[in-house]
mmCIF file of C-alpha atoms in Angstrom:
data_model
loop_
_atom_site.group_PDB
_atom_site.id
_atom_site.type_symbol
_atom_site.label_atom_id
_atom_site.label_comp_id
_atom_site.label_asym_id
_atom_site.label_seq_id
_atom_site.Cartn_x
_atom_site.Cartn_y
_atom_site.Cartn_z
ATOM 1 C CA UNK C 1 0.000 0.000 0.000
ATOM 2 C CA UNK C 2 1.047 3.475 -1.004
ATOM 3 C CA UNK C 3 2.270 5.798 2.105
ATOM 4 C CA UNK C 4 3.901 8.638 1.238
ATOM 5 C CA UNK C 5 4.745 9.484 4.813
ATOM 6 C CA UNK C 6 8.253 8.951 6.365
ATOM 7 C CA UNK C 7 8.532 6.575 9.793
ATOM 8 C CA UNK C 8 10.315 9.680 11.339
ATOM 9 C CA UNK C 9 7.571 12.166 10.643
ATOM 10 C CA UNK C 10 4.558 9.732 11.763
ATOM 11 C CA UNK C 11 6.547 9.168 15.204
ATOM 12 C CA UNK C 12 6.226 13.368 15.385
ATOM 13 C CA UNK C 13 2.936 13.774 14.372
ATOM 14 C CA UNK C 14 1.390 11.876 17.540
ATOM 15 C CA UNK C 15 2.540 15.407 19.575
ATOM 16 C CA UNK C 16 -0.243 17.266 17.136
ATOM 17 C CA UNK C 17 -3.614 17.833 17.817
ATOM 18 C CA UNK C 18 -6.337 19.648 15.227
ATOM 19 C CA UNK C 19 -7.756 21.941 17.363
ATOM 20 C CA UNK C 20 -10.871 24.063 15.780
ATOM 21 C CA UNK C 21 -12.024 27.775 16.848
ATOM 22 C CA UNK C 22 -14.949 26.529 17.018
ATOM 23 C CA UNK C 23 -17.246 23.304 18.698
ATOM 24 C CA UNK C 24 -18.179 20.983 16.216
ATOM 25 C CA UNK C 25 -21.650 19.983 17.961
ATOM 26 C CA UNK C 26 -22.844 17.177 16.779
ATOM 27 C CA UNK C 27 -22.271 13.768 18.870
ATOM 28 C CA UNK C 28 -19.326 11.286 18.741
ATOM 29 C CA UNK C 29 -16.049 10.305 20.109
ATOM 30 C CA UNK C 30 -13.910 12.877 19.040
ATOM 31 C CA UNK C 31 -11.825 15.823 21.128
ATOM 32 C CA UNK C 32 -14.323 18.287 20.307
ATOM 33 C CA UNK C 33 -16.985 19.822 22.833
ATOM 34 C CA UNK C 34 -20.708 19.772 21.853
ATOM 35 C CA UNK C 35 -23.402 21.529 23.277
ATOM 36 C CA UNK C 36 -25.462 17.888 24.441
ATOM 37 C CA UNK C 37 -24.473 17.084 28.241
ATOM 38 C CA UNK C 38 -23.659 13.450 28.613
ATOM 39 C CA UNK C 39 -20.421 11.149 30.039
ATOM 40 C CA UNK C 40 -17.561 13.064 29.016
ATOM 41 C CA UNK C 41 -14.350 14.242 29.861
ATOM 42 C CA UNK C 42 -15.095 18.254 30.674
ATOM 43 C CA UNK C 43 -17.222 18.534 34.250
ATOM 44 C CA UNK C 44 -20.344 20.499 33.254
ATOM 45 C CA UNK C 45 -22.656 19.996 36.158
ATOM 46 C CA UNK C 46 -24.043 17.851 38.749
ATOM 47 C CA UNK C 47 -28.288 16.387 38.352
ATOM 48 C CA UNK C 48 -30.127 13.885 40.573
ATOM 49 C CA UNK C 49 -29.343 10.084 40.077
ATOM 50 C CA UNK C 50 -31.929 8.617 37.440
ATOM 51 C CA UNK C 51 -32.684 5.045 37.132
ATOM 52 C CA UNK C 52 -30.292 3.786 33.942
ATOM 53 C CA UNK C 53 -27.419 6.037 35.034
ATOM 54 C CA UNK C 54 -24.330 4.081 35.419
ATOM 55 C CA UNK C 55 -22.509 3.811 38.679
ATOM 56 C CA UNK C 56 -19.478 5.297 37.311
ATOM 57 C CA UNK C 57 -20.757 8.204 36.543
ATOM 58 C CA UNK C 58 -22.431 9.143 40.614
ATOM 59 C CA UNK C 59 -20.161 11.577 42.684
ATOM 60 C CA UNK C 60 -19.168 9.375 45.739
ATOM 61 C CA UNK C 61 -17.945 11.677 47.742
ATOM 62 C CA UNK C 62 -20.765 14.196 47.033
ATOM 63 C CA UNK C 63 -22.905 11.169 48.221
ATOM 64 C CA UNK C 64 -20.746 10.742 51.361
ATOM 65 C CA UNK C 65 -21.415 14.638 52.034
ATOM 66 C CA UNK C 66 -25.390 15.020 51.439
ATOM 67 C CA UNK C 67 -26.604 11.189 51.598
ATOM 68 C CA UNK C 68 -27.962 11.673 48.241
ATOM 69 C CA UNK C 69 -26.671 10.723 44.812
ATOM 70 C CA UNK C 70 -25.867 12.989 41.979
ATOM 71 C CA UNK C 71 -24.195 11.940 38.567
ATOM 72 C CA UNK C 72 -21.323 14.300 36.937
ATOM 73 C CA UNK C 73 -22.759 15.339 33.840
ATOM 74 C CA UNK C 74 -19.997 16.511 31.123
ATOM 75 C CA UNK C 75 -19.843 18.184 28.018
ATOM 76 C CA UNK C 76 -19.873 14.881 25.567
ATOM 77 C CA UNK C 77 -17.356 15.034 23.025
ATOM 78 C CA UNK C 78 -17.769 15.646 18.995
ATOM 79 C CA UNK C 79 -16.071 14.969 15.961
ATOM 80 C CA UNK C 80 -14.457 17.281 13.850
ATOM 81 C CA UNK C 81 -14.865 16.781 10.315
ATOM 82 C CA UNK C 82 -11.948 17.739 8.079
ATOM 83 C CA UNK C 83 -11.745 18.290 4.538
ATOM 84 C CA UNK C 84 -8.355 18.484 2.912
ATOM 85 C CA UNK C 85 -8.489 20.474 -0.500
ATOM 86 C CA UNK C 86 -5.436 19.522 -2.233
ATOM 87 C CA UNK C 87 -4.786 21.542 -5.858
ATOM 88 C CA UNK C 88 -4.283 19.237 -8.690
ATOM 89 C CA UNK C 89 -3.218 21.691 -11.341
ATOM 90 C CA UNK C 90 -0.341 21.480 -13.148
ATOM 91 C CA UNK C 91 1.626 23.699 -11.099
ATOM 92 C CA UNK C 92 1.883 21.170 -8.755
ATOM 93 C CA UNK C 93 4.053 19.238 -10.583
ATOM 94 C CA UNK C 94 7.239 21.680 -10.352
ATOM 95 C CA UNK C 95 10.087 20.608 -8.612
ATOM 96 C CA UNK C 96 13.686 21.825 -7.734
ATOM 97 C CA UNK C 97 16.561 20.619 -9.774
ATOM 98 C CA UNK C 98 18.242 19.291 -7.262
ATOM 99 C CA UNK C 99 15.785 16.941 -6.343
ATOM 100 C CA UNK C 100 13.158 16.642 -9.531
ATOM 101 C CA UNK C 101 11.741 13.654 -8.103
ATOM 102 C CA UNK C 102 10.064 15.340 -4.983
ATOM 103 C CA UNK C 103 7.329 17.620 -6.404
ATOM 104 C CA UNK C 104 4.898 19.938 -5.214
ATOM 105 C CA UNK C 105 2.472 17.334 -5.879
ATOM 106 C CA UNK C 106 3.944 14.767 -3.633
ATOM 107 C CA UNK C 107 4.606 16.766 -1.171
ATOM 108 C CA UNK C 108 0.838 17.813 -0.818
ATOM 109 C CA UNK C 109 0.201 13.652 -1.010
ATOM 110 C CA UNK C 110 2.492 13.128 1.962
ATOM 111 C CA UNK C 111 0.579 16.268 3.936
ATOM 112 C CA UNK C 112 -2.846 15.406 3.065
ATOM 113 C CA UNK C 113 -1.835 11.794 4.368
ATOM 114 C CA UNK C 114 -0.583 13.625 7.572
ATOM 115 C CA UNK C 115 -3.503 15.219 8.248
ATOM 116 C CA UNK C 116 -5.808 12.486 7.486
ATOM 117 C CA UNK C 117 -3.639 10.196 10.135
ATOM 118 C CA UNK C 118 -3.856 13.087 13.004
ATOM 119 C CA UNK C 119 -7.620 13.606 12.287
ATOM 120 C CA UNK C 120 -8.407 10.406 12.752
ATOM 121 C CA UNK C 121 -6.261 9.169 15.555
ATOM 122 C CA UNK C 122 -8.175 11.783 17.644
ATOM 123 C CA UNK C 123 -11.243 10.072 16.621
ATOM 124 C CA UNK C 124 -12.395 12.657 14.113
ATOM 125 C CA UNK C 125 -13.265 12.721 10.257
ATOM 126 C CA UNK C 126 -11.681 13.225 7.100
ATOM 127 C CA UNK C 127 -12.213 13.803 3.539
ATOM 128 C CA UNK C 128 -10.518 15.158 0.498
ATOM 129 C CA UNK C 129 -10.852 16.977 -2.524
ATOM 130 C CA UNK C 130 -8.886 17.379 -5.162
ATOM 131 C CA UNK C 131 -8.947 20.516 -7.503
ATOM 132 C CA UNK C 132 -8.763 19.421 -11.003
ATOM 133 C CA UNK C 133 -9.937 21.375 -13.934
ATOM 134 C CA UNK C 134 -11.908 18.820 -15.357
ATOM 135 C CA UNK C 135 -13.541 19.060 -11.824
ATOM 136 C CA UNK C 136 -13.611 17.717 -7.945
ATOM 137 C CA UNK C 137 -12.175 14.098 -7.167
ATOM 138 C CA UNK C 138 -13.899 13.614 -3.725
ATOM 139 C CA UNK C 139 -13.549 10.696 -1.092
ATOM 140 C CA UNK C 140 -15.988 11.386 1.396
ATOM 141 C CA UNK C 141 -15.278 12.253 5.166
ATOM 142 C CA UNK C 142 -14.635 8.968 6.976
ATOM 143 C CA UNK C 143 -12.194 7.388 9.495
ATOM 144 C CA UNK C 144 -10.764 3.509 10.579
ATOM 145 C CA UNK C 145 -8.374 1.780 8.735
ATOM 146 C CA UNK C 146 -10.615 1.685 5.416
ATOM 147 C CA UNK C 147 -10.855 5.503 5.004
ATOM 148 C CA UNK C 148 -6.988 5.797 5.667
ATOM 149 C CA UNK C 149 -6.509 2.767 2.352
ATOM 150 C CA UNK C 150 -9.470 4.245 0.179
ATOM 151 C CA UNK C 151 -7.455 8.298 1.189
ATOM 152 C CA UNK C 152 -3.936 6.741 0.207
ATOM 153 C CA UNK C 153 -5.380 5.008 -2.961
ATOM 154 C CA UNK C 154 -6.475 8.335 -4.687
ATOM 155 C CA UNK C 155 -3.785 10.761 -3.083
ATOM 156 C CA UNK C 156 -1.547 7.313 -4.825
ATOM 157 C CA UNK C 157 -3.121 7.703 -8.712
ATOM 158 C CA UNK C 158 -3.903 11.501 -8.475
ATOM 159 C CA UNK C 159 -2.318 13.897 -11.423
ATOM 160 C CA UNK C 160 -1.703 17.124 -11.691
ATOM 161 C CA UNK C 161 -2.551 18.974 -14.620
ATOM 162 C CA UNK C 162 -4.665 21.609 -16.559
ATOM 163 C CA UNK C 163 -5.723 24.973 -14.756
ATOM 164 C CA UNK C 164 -7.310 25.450 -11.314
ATOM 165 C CA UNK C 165 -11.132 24.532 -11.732
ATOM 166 C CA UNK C 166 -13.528 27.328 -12.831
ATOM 167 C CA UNK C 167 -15.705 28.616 -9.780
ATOM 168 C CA UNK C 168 -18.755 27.063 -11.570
ATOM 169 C CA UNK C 169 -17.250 23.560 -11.176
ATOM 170 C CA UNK C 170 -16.750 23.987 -7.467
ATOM 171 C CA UNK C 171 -20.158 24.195 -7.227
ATOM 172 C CA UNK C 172 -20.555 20.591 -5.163
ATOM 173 C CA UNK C 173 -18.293 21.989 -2.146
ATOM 174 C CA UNK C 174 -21.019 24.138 -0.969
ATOM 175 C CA UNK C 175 -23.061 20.475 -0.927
ATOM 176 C CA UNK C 176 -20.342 18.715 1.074
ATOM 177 C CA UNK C 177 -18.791 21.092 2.926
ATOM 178 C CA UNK C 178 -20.844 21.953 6.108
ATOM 179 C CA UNK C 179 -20.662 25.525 8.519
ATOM 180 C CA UNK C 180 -18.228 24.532 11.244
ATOM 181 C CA UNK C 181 -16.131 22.151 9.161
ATOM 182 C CA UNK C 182 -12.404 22.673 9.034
ATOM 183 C CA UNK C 183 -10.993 22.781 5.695
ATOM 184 C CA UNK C 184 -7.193 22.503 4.910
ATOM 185 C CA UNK C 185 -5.798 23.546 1.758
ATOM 186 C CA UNK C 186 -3.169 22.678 0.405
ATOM 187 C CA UNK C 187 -1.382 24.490 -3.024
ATOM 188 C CA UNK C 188 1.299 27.092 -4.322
ATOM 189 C CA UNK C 189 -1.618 29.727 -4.062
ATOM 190 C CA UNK C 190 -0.255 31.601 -7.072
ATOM 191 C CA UNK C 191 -3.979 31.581 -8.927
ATOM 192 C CA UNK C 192 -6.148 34.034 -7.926
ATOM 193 C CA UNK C 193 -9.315 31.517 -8.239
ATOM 194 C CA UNK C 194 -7.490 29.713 -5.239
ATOM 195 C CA UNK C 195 -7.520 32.316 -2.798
ATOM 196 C CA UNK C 196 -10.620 33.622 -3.696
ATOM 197 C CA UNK C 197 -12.400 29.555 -2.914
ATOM 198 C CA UNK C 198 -10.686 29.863 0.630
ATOM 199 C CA UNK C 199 -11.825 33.284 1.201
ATOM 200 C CA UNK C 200 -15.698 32.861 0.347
ATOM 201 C CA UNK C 201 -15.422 29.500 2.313
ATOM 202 C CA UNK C 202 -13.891 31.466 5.652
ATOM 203 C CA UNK C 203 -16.801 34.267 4.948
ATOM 204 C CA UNK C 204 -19.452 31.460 4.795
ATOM 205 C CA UNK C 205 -18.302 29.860 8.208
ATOM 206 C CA UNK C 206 -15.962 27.107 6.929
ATOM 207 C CA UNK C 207 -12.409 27.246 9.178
ATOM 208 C CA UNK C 208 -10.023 27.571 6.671
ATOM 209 C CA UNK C 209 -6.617 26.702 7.125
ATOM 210 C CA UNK C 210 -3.858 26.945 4.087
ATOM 211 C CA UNK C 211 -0.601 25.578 3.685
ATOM 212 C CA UNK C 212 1.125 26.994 0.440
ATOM 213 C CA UNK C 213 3.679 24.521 -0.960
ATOM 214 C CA UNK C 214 7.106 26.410 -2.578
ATOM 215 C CA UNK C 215 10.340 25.408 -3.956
ATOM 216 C CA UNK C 216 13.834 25.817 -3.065
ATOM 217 C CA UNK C 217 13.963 27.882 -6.444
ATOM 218 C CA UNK C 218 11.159 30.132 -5.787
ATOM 219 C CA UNK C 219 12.592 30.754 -2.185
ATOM 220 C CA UNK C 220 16.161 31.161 -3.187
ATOM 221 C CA UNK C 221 16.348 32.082 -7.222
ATOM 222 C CA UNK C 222 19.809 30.552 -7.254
ATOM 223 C CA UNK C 223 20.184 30.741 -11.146
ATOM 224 C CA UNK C 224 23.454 32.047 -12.585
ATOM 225 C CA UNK C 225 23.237 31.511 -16.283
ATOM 226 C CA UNK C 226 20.663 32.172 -19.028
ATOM 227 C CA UNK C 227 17.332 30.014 -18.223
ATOM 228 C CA UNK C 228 14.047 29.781 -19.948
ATOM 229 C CA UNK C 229 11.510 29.604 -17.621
ATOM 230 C CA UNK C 230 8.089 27.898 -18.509
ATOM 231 C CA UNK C 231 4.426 28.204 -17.291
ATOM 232 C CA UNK C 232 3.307 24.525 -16.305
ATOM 233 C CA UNK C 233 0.220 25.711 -16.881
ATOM 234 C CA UNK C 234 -0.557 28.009 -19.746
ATOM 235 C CA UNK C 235 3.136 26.890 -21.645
ATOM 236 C CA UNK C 236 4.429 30.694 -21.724
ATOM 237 C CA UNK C 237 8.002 30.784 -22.174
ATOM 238 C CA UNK C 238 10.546 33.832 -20.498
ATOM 239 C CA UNK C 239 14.370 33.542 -21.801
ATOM 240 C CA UNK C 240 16.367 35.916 -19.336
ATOM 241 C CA UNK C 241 20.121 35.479 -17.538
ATOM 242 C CA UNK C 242 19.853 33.934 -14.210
ATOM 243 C CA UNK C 243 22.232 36.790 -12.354
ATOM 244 C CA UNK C 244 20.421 39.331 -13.947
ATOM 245 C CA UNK C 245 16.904 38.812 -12.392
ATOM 246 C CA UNK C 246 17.348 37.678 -9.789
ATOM 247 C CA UNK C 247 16.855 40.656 -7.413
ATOM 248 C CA UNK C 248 14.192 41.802 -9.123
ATOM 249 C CA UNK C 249 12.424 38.278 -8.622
ATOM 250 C CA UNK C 250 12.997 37.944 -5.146
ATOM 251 C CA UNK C 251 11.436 41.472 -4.590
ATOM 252 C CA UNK C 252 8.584 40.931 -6.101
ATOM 253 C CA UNK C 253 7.910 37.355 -5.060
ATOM 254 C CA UNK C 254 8.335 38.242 -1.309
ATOM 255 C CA UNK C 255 5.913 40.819 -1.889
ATOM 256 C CA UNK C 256 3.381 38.582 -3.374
ATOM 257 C CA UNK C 257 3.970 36.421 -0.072
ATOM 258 C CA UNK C 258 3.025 39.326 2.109
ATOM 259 C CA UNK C 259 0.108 40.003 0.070
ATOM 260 C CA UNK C 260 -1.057 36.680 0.210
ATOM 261 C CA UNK C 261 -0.294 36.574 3.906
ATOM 262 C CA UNK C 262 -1.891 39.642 4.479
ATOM 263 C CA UNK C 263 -5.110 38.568 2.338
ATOM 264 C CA UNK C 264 -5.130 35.029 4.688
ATOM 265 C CA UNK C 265 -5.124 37.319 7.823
ATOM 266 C CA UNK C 266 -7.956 39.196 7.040
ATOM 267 C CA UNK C 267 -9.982 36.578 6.272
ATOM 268 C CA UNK C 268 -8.971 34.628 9.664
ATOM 269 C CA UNK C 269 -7.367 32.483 7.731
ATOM 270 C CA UNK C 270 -4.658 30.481 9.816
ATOM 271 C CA UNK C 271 -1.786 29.674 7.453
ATOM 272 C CA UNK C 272 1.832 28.140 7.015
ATOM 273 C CA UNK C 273 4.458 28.066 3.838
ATOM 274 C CA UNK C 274 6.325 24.782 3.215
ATOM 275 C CA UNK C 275 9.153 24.768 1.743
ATOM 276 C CA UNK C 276 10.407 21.473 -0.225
ATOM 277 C CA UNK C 277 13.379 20.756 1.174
ATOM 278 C CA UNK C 278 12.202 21.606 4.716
ATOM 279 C CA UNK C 279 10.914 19.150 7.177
ATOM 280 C CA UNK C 280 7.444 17.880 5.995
ATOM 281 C CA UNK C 281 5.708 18.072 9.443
ATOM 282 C CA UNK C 282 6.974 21.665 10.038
ATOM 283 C CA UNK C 283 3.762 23.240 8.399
ATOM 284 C CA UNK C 284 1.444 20.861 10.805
ATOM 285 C CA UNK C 285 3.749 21.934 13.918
ATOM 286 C CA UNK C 286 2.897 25.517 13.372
ATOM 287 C CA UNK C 287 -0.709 24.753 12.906
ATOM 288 C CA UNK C 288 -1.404 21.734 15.097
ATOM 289 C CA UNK C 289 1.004 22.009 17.573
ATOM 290 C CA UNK C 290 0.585 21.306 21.287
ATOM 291 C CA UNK C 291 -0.124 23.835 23.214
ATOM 292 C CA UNK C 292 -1.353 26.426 20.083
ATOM 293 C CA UNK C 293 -3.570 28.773 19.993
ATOM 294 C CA UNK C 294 -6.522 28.169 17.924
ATOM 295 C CA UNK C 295 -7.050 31.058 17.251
ATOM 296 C CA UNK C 296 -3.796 32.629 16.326
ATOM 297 C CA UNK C 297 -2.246 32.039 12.925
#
């Protein structure tokens, strides 16, 4: 079976917990609180003893106190359902030089696997959707050892290619994806159609979290020689020296970064780069880290 994610980063990624901004409130098993009272972890309140109620659950030394039982009633826990939007355009398939068999692509594989595995060893949901421009590859939200095989299978045979799907053709996300679901995407970000899907879902209750995938090149521009530089996408073609643009590029790409930042942040958009030769799990430790803020960024 396909698994795209590295012995060393699964040991890490039992520190990292998806916590939401929000309750999920629905019943289940997961780590989220709900607004039903039942036998849970957080202490709510105390009621009478009913017939039915397990012993467990009665305050003994309450009872030792009044001579009367009362049961602990808790805030019963929820799941989380999380949808991991991976983009499948052909973008994703750059890579650096150095290493042209690690792509954008399959590092989005190996995340979207990480996420799934966190989700549900806290007992929570997952699903994914990939962004193709012949349209959306969805597995529905699941969890348990078939959803991990049927999430690996498709994250195994998907492509990238073509442009990022028209907004008509993302129609069915408004179907699937429910108010107080947590989405993750995962992409370079460079198309405007992109940002604009994570924005409207943020405005339309949806937490949105991003994770925009760059590489080495992007970050660093270490060309020195004459280059000709090609649109994965549309097939435009630039010829220019190296040494000569350089600056210029790494000007204006770190100020599309802070845009894009800036455009996540006012949109309450919690979001992280990766890099591809950077640790894969670094991304999910600034997101789902122990101990983080859910609601900073």
């Amino acid at each position: 079976m396909y698994d795209p994610v590295p012995p060393e980063v699964r040991a890490r990624l039992r520190a990292l917990r998806i916590l939401p901004r929000r309750a999920a409130g629905r019943r289940g098993i997961g780590m989220h609180h709900s607004r039903s009272r039942g036998a849970g972890l957080e202490f709510a309140q105390y009621r009478a003893y009913e017939p039915g109620d397990e012993p467990r659950q009665i305050d003994w030394k309450l009872y030792a106190r009044s001579d009367r039982f009362f049961v602990r009633e808790a805030e019963r826990e929820s799941p989380l359902t999380v949808w991991v939007l991976l983009d499948a355009s052909a973008s994703m398939v750059q890579a650096d030089g150095a290493r042209p068999d690690w792509t954008r692509l399959d590092a989005a594989r190996a995340l979207a696997a990480c996420i799934a595995e966190v989700a549900m060893a806290q007992g929570d949901v997952c699903g994914l959707v990939a962004l193709r421009a012949a349209g959306l590859q969805l597995v529905p939200p699941g969890s348990g050892p078939r959803q991990r095989d049927r999430l690996l299978l498709v994250l195994h045979e998907l492509a990238a290619e073509g442009g990022f799907p028209d907004p008509q053709r993302l129609a069915p996300l408004w179907e699937r994806v429910a108010p107080d679901d947590l989405v993750v995407l995962l992409g370079d970000c460079f198309d405007e159609d992109c940002i604009a899907l994570a924005e409207r879902l943020a405005a339309a209750r949806r937490e949105v979290l991003a994770i925009q995938l760059l590489t080495v090149e992007e970050r660093d521009f270490p060309f020195r020689d004459g280059r000709r530089f090609i649109d994965p996408e549309t097939g435009e073609e630039l010829l220019g020296d190296g040494a000569a643009l350089r600056a210029e590029f790494l000007e204006r790409f770190g100020a599309a970064r802070r845009a894009l930042r800036s455009r996540f942040d006012a949109a309450g958009i919690r979001h992280a780069e990766y890099v591809l030769d950077r640790p894969l799990d670094e991304p999910l430790r600034r997101l789902f880290g122990a101990g983080r803020d859910p609601g900073g960024a």
